[in-house]
mmCIF file of C-alpha atoms in Angstrom:
data_model
loop_
_atom_site.group_PDB
_atom_site.id
_atom_site.type_symbol
_atom_site.label_atom_id
_atom_site.label_comp_id
_atom_site.label_asym_id
_atom_site.label_seq_id
_atom_site.Cartn_x
_atom_site.Cartn_y
_atom_site.Cartn_z
ATOM 1 C CA UNK R 1 8.629 30.251 5.604
ATOM 2 C CA UNK R 2 6.112 32.178 7.698
ATOM 3 C CA UNK R 3 5.868 29.505 10.401
ATOM 4 C CA UNK R 4 7.232 30.352 13.831
ATOM 5 C CA UNK R 5 8.276 27.876 16.506
ATOM 6 C CA UNK R 6 6.812 27.870 20.028
ATOM 7 C CA UNK R 7 9.253 30.546 21.117
ATOM 8 C CA UNK R 8 8.428 32.731 18.108
ATOM 9 C CA UNK R 9 11.611 32.047 16.135
ATOM 10 C CA UNK R 10 11.512 30.872 12.509
ATOM 11 C CA UNK R 11 12.505 27.313 11.666
ATOM 12 C CA UNK R 12 16.123 26.784 10.756
ATOM 13 C CA UNK R 13 16.685 25.743 7.101
ATOM 14 C CA UNK R 14 17.422 22.088 7.935
ATOM 15 C CA UNK R 15 14.262 21.640 10.031
ATOM 16 C CA UNK R 16 12.184 23.470 7.423
ATOM 17 C CA UNK R 17 13.526 21.143 4.705
ATOM 18 C CA UNK R 18 12.712 18.071 6.803
ATOM 19 C CA UNK R 19 9.181 19.330 7.435
ATOM 20 C CA UNK R 20 8.689 19.977 3.727
ATOM 21 C CA UNK R 21 9.834 16.432 2.938
ATOM 22 C CA UNK R 22 7.418 15.132 5.581
ATOM 23 C CA UNK R 23 4.615 16.682 3.521
ATOM 24 C CA UNK R 24 5.874 15.560 0.112
ATOM 25 C CA UNK R 25 6.776 11.949 0.928
ATOM 26 C CA UNK R 26 3.330 10.849 2.203
ATOM 27 C CA UNK R 27 1.709 12.546 -0.790
ATOM 28 C CA UNK R 28 3.864 10.528 -3.195
ATOM 29 C CA UNK R 29 3.316 7.351 -1.149
ATOM 30 C CA UNK R 30 -0.464 7.714 -1.291
ATOM 31 C CA UNK R 31 -0.383 8.153 -5.079
ATOM 32 C CA UNK R 32 1.427 4.789 -5.259
ATOM 33 C CA UNK R 33 -1.318 3.140 -3.205
ATOM 34 C CA UNK R 34 -4.035 4.818 -5.302
ATOM 35 C CA UNK R 35 -2.437 3.372 -8.436
ATOM 36 C CA UNK R 36 -2.543 -0.079 -6.856
ATOM 37 C CA UNK R 37 -6.166 0.555 -5.815
ATOM 38 C CA UNK R 38 -7.131 1.342 -9.411
ATOM 39 C CA UNK R 39 -5.212 -1.744 -10.540
ATOM 40 C CA UNK R 40 -7.196 -3.908 -8.107
ATOM 41 C CA UNK R 41 -10.522 -2.471 -9.278
ATOM 42 C CA UNK R 42 -9.652 -2.944 -12.951
ATOM 43 C CA UNK R 43 -9.305 -6.693 -12.400
ATOM 44 C CA UNK R 44 -12.432 -7.041 -10.251
ATOM 45 C CA UNK R 45 -15.476 -5.264 -11.775
ATOM 46 C CA UNK R 46 -17.875 -6.658 -9.169
ATOM 47 C CA UNK R 47 -15.727 -5.360 -6.338
ATOM 48 C CA UNK R 48 -15.596 -2.003 -8.110
ATOM 49 C CA UNK R 49 -19.383 -1.929 -8.220
ATOM 50 C CA UNK R 50 -19.594 -2.710 -4.505
ATOM 51 C CA UNK R 51 -17.141 0.084 -3.745
ATOM 52 C CA UNK R 52 -19.113 2.491 -5.914
ATOM 53 C CA UNK R 53 -22.228 1.714 -3.860
ATOM 54 C CA UNK R 54 -20.156 1.650 -0.629
ATOM 55 C CA UNK R 55 -21.824 -1.638 0.331
ATOM 56 C CA UNK R 56 -21.439 -3.039 2.884
ATOM 57 C CA UNK R 57 -20.516 -0.334 5.349
ATOM 58 C CA UNK R 58 -16.817 -0.418 6.054
ATOM 59 C CA UNK R 59 -15.880 -1.968 2.703
ATOM 60 C CA UNK R 60 -13.843 1.067 1.582
ATOM 61 C CA UNK R 61 -11.653 0.931 4.686
ATOM 62 C CA UNK R 62 -11.275 -2.844 4.372
ATOM 63 C CA UNK R 63 -10.316 -2.334 0.722
ATOM 64 C CA UNK R 64 -7.662 0.186 1.802
ATOM 65 C CA UNK R 65 -6.148 -2.330 4.228
ATOM 66 C CA UNK R 66 -6.137 -5.087 1.597
ATOM 67 C CA UNK R 67 -4.458 -2.834 -0.986
ATOM 68 C CA UNK R 68 -1.727 -2.149 1.561
ATOM 69 C CA UNK R 69 -1.369 -5.862 2.372
ATOM 70 C CA UNK R 70 -1.581 -7.338 -1.106
ATOM 71 C CA UNK R 71 0.494 -4.936 -3.192
ATOM 72 C CA UNK R 72 4.300 -4.608 -2.850
ATOM 73 C CA UNK R 73 4.661 -1.016 -1.652
ATOM 74 C CA UNK R 74 8.139 -1.870 -0.340
ATOM 75 C CA UNK R 75 9.892 -5.266 -0.557
ATOM 76 C CA UNK R 76 11.817 -4.896 2.678
ATOM 77 C CA UNK R 77 12.847 -2.482 5.423
ATOM 78 C CA UNK R 78 16.383 -2.083 6.701
ATOM 79 C CA UNK R 79 17.873 -1.023 10.038
ATOM 80 C CA UNK R 80 21.185 -1.208 11.891
ATOM 81 C CA UNK R 81 21.289 -3.381 14.990
ATOM 82 C CA UNK R 82 21.642 -1.433 18.250
ATOM 83 C CA UNK R 83 24.128 -2.453 20.893
ATOM 84 C CA UNK R 84 23.052 -5.479 22.953
ATOM 85 C CA UNK R 85 20.452 -6.801 20.479
ATOM 86 C CA UNK R 86 19.554 -10.488 20.901
ATOM 87 C CA UNK R 87 17.324 -12.291 18.378
ATOM 88 C CA UNK R 88 16.161 -15.865 19.012
ATOM 89 C CA UNK R 89 18.899 -16.279 21.590
ATOM 90 C CA UNK R 90 21.662 -15.095 19.269
ATOM 91 C CA UNK R 91 23.589 -11.902 19.942
ATOM 92 C CA UNK R 92 23.605 -9.602 16.909
ATOM 93 C CA UNK R 93 26.780 -7.511 16.536
ATOM 94 C CA UNK R 94 26.274 -3.786 16.856
ATOM 95 C CA UNK R 95 25.789 -2.091 13.478
ATOM 96 C CA UNK R 96 24.730 -5.255 11.623
ATOM 97 C CA UNK R 97 22.372 -4.487 8.727
ATOM 98 C CA UNK R 98 19.033 -6.215 9.338
ATOM 99 C CA UNK R 99 16.344 -6.597 6.682
ATOM 100 C CA UNK R 100 12.666 -7.154 7.408
ATOM 101 C CA UNK R 101 10.882 -9.073 4.638
ATOM 102 C CA UNK R 102 7.774 -6.884 4.349
ATOM 103 C CA UNK R 103 6.277 -8.529 1.264
ATOM 104 C CA UNK R 104 6.923 -12.008 2.652
ATOM 105 C CA UNK R 105 5.291 -11.222 5.993
ATOM 106 C CA UNK R 106 2.247 -9.619 4.371
ATOM 107 C CA UNK R 107 1.833 -12.818 2.315
ATOM 108 C CA UNK R 108 2.736 -15.330 5.011
ATOM 109 C CA UNK R 109 0.179 -18.206 4.979
ATOM 110 C CA UNK R 110 0.714 -18.592 8.720
ATOM 111 C CA UNK R 111 -0.763 -15.108 9.175
ATOM 112 C CA UNK R 112 -3.147 -14.763 6.242
ATOM 113 C CA UNK R 113 -5.679 -17.138 4.729
ATOM 114 C CA UNK R 114 -5.220 -17.345 0.938
ATOM 115 C CA UNK R 115 -2.491 -14.679 1.081
ATOM 116 C CA UNK R 116 -2.185 -14.344 -2.708
ATOM 117 C CA UNK R 117 -5.888 -13.676 -3.188
ATOM 118 C CA UNK R 118 -7.120 -10.081 -3.043
ATOM 119 C CA UNK R 119 -9.947 -10.290 -0.483
ATOM 120 C CA UNK R 120 -10.927 -6.958 1.137
ATOM 121 C CA UNK R 121 -13.701 -8.677 3.100
ATOM 122 C CA UNK R 122 -11.060 -10.267 5.336
ATOM 123 C CA UNK R 123 -10.886 -6.933 7.198
ATOM 124 C CA UNK R 124 -14.614 -6.240 7.503
ATOM 125 C CA UNK R 125 -14.914 -7.801 10.950
ATOM 126 C CA UNK R 126 -11.807 -6.141 12.397
ATOM 127 C CA UNK R 127 -8.856 -4.009 11.390
ATOM 128 C CA UNK R 128 -5.556 -5.858 10.906
ATOM 129 C CA UNK R 129 -3.352 -6.400 13.942
ATOM 130 C CA UNK R 130 -0.351 -4.080 13.948
ATOM 131 C CA UNK R 131 2.036 -7.013 14.500
ATOM 132 C CA UNK R 132 0.708 -8.753 11.374
ATOM 133 C CA UNK R 133 0.227 -6.064 8.712
ATOM 134 C CA UNK R 134 3.358 -3.947 8.221
ATOM 135 C CA UNK R 135 3.179 -2.441 4.713
ATOM 136 C CA UNK R 136 4.637 0.959 5.610
ATOM 137 C CA UNK R 137 6.844 0.290 8.603
ATOM 138 C CA UNK R 138 7.761 -2.448 11.027
ATOM 139 C CA UNK R 139 7.339 -2.794 14.744
ATOM 140 C CA UNK R 140 4.505 -2.368 17.249
ATOM 141 C CA UNK R 141 2.809 0.916 18.067
ATOM 142 C CA UNK R 142 5.392 1.715 20.747
ATOM 143 C CA UNK R 143 8.163 1.198 18.203
ATOM 144 C CA UNK R 144 8.613 2.442 14.648
ATOM 145 C CA UNK R 145 5.482 2.736 12.538
ATOM 146 C CA UNK R 146 4.995 5.087 9.619
ATOM 147 C CA UNK R 147 3.513 8.257 11.184
ATOM 148 C CA UNK R 148 1.356 8.739 8.090
ATOM 149 C CA UNK R 149 -0.167 5.254 8.209
ATOM 150 C CA UNK R 150 -3.564 6.246 9.625
ATOM 151 C CA UNK R 151 -3.766 9.167 7.196
ATOM 152 C CA UNK R 152 -2.964 6.860 4.289
ATOM 153 C CA UNK R 153 -5.760 4.467 5.271
ATOM 154 C CA UNK R 154 -8.228 7.337 5.676
ATOM 155 C CA UNK R 155 -7.342 8.878 2.285
ATOM 156 C CA UNK R 156 -7.524 5.515 0.506
ATOM 157 C CA UNK R 157 -10.878 4.725 2.115
ATOM 158 C CA UNK R 158 -12.255 8.111 1.068
ATOM 159 C CA UNK R 159 -10.830 7.973 -2.458
ATOM 160 C CA UNK R 160 -11.727 4.366 -3.329
ATOM 161 C CA UNK R 161 -15.521 4.879 -3.763
ATOM 162 C CA UNK R 162 -14.880 8.075 -5.762
ATOM 163 C CA UNK R 163 -12.450 6.231 -8.021
ATOM 164 C CA UNK R 164 -14.868 3.312 -8.376
ATOM 165 C CA UNK R 165 -17.617 5.678 -9.561
ATOM 166 C CA UNK R 166 -15.326 7.439 -12.015
ATOM 167 C CA UNK R 167 -16.258 6.740 -15.641
ATOM 168 C CA UNK R 168 -13.000 5.127 -16.809
ATOM 169 C CA UNK R 169 -11.685 2.206 -18.843
ATOM 170 C CA UNK R 170 -8.238 0.614 -18.916
ATOM 171 C CA UNK R 171 -6.580 0.476 -22.362
ATOM 172 C CA UNK R 172 -4.362 -2.420 -23.368
ATOM 173 C CA UNK R 173 -1.040 -2.165 -21.543
ATOM 174 C CA UNK R 174 1.417 -4.198 -19.483
ATOM 175 C CA UNK R 175 -0.002 -4.301 -15.948
ATOM 176 C CA UNK R 176 2.456 -6.803 -14.526
ATOM 177 C CA UNK R 177 4.148 -5.646 -11.320
ATOM 178 C CA UNK R 178 7.840 -6.589 -11.049
ATOM 179 C CA UNK R 179 9.169 -7.339 -7.585
ATOM 180 C CA UNK R 180 12.771 -6.465 -8.454
ATOM 181 C CA UNK R 181 11.943 -2.777 -8.973
ATOM 182 C CA UNK R 182 12.117 -0.471 -5.919
ATOM 183 C CA UNK R 183 9.710 1.194 -5.595
ATOM 184 C CA UNK R 184 7.678 -0.969 -7.908
ATOM 185 C CA UNK R 185 4.601 -0.189 -9.984
ATOM 186 C CA UNK R 186 2.740 -1.633 -12.997
ATOM 187 C CA UNK R 187 5.205 -1.822 -15.884
ATOM 188 C CA UNK R 188 3.306 0.734 -18.002
ATOM 189 C CA UNK R 189 2.434 2.892 -15.014
ATOM 190 C CA UNK R 190 -1.319 2.158 -15.226
ATOM 191 C CA UNK R 191 -3.008 4.389 -17.807
ATOM 192 C CA UNK R 192 -6.772 4.946 -17.797
ATOM 193 C CA UNK R 193 -9.209 6.612 -20.200
ATOM 194 C CA UNK R 194 -11.892 8.758 -18.580
ATOM 195 C CA UNK R 195 -15.298 9.282 -20.208
ATOM 196 C CA UNK R 196 -16.746 8.089 -23.530
ATOM 197 C CA UNK R 197 -19.310 5.912 -21.805
ATOM 198 C CA UNK R 198 -16.817 3.837 -19.877
ATOM 199 C CA UNK R 199 -18.492 1.660 -17.274
ATOM 200 C CA UNK R 200 -17.496 -0.673 -14.493
ATOM 201 C CA UNK R 201 -18.098 -3.770 -16.608
ATOM 202 C CA UNK R 202 -15.350 -2.672 -19.040
ATOM 203 C CA UNK R 203 -12.738 -1.989 -16.421
ATOM 204 C CA UNK R 204 -10.965 -5.344 -16.544
ATOM 205 C CA UNK R 205 -9.533 -5.134 -20.047
ATOM 206 C CA UNK R 206 -5.945 -5.425 -18.818
ATOM 207 C CA UNK R 207 -6.504 -8.456 -16.595
ATOM 208 C CA UNK R 208 -4.642 -11.075 -18.689
ATOM 209 C CA UNK R 209 -1.404 -9.103 -18.343
ATOM 210 C CA UNK R 210 -1.615 -8.337 -14.655
ATOM 211 C CA UNK R 211 -1.562 -10.116 -11.305
ATOM 212 C CA UNK R 212 -3.328 -13.181 -12.611
ATOM 213 C CA UNK R 213 -4.296 -16.513 -11.141
ATOM 214 C CA UNK R 214 -3.293 -16.674 -7.487
ATOM 215 C CA UNK R 215 -2.125 -13.079 -7.554
ATOM 216 C CA UNK R 216 1.650 -13.517 -7.686
ATOM 217 C CA UNK R 217 3.433 -10.889 -9.816
#
């Protein structure tokens, strides 16, 4: 690699490998979210039309937040308890494996109104609180959050209107999203057909096989 550190020395192989992974992992993660974004549009032609027109202002960013909340990017996050950890008055032994229910929290009715409905407008007035929405990492800003979170939101917000305006249809396929698969995705991977006069009104052809009704997979 041509990069040099602050003192002019090249990166050691381990650090260079870590930095390369730090580029590749967010790229793969964003493609997962973009697949879910296309899935959401395919079931909601009117929302797709609004995104294509970018009306109202801020809708694309709100859509990005709702994609991250609604879809199961990860089911849970794990960590080992540090020494001296106390939760709800109970001491947790050092090294205990703790799991954070990400999907459950992002669909908790105590935090979200109609949690199993896909409603991007819920974020038009304000961005989600960092203690409520945790699709990519748990903890407050002074703890662990995914360092690529803001970039992911920005890319999704920029890509959503472009995707909405793309001339595509969704052929018949299995669009159900299993929660037992990690990482999960639509069962057939979400295939689209671009061109041939495809329009936004035709985009929902796979709806009966997808997140139907209240939105539970």
